[in-house]
Amino acid sequence: MSEEVKEILPEELEKDIENGSKYTVIDVREDEEVATGMVPGAKHIALQTIPDRLNELSKDNEYVMVCRSGRRSHNACMFLNERGYKTVNLKGGMLEWTGEKVF
C-alpha cells in the first residue's frame, strides 16, 4: 500500500519557521548543493545516506524534506513513510524557496 506524500508550499513552511516550527527540516541535496544555501534550521542528510542515518531521526517528529526541485525529497518521504516516519515534502524544493537562506 503506497500512501500519498503530503506536501507543504514554501510560503507555508516559511511562515511555520517564523512561528517556531513544528517541523524538523531535512535537506537531502548533495554537499555542493547545500553550499548554495539551505532553509534556516535545516539539517543536511544527503539522500543516499538516509538509510545509514535513520538513528538520527525520531518517529516522534514530523520532517519536511527538501531538495532542489522536490523529486529527491519526494523519494526520501516515501522511503521514510514506509518505515513509520512522518514526513512532508517541500513542493518545488529550493527552486521555489523565496525565504531566507543560511550558508
XYZ file of C-alpha atoms in Angstrom:
103
model
C 0.000 0.000 0.000
C 1.539 3.271 -1.114
C 0.258 6.313 0.695
C 0.349 9.763 -0.828
C 3.183 12.034 0.243
C 1.962 15.180 1.994
C 3.292 18.461 0.635
C 3.863 21.923 2.037
C 4.265 25.100 -0.008
C 7.437 27.158 0.517
C 5.377 30.113 1.831
C 3.673 27.848 4.380
C 6.993 26.463 5.606
C 8.483 29.953 5.834
C 5.535 31.109 7.958
C 5.803 27.968 10.103
C 9.523 28.614 10.724
C 8.781 32.242 11.695
C 6.221 30.973 14.215
C 8.559 28.419 15.816
C 8.371 25.437 13.509
C 6.727 22.172 14.495
C 8.775 20.562 11.729
C 12.368 19.442 11.535
C 13.686 20.353 8.084
C 15.974 17.806 6.377
C 17.882 18.871 3.242
C 18.643 15.788 1.129
C 20.760 17.535 -1.508
C 24.441 16.872 -2.147
C 27.187 18.811 -0.325
C 27.867 21.167 -3.232
C 24.144 21.977 -3.481
C 23.676 22.847 0.190
C 26.663 25.188 -0.163
C 24.311 27.431 -2.187
C 22.138 27.926 0.893
C 19.657 25.974 2.999
C 16.342 26.641 4.687
C 17.120 28.145 8.136
C 17.420 25.429 10.767
C 17.661 22.604 8.221
C 19.766 19.540 8.895
C 21.766 18.160 5.954
C 21.388 14.422 5.311
C 22.208 13.625 1.679
C 19.607 11.326 0.109
C 21.866 8.297 -0.351
C 22.999 8.471 3.307
C 19.483 8.386 4.822
C 19.349 4.567 5.269
C 22.603 4.714 7.288
C 21.456 7.692 9.358
C 17.966 6.632 10.466
C 19.250 6.614 14.051
C 19.434 10.434 13.809
C 15.689 10.671 13.145
C 12.848 10.191 15.621
C 9.456 8.765 14.721
C 8.008 11.302 17.188
C 9.000 14.242 14.965
C 7.497 15.437 11.697
C 10.038 16.155 8.974
C 9.937 18.464 5.974
C 12.158 17.004 3.279
C 13.890 19.464 0.921
C 15.871 19.083 -2.306
C 16.424 21.215 -5.389
C 13.110 20.664 -7.182
C 11.104 18.311 -4.950
C 11.747 14.967 -6.673
C 14.518 13.549 -4.459
C 12.803 14.813 -1.324
C 9.595 13.090 -2.503
C 11.563 9.834 -2.765
C 13.003 10.433 0.717
C 9.458 10.947 2.051
C 8.278 7.662 0.527
C 11.292 5.800 1.954
C 10.800 7.243 5.441
C 6.995 6.911 5.427
C 7.336 3.184 4.671
C 9.427 2.917 7.840
C 6.925 4.713 10.065
C 8.304 8.272 9.966
C 6.078 11.333 9.488
C 7.185 13.430 6.526
C 6.082 16.335 4.360
C 7.673 17.224 1.020
C 8.617 20.854 0.243
C 6.723 21.426 -3.009
C 9.036 22.775 -5.710
C 12.096 22.414 -3.479
C 14.741 25.123 -3.206
C 13.861 26.339 -6.719
C 10.615 27.687 -5.228
C 12.050 28.790 -1.842
C 11.994 32.597 -1.604
C 12.721 32.835 2.124
C 15.993 33.416 3.902
C 18.850 31.002 3.196
C 21.638 30.071 5.566
C 25.118 29.091 4.440
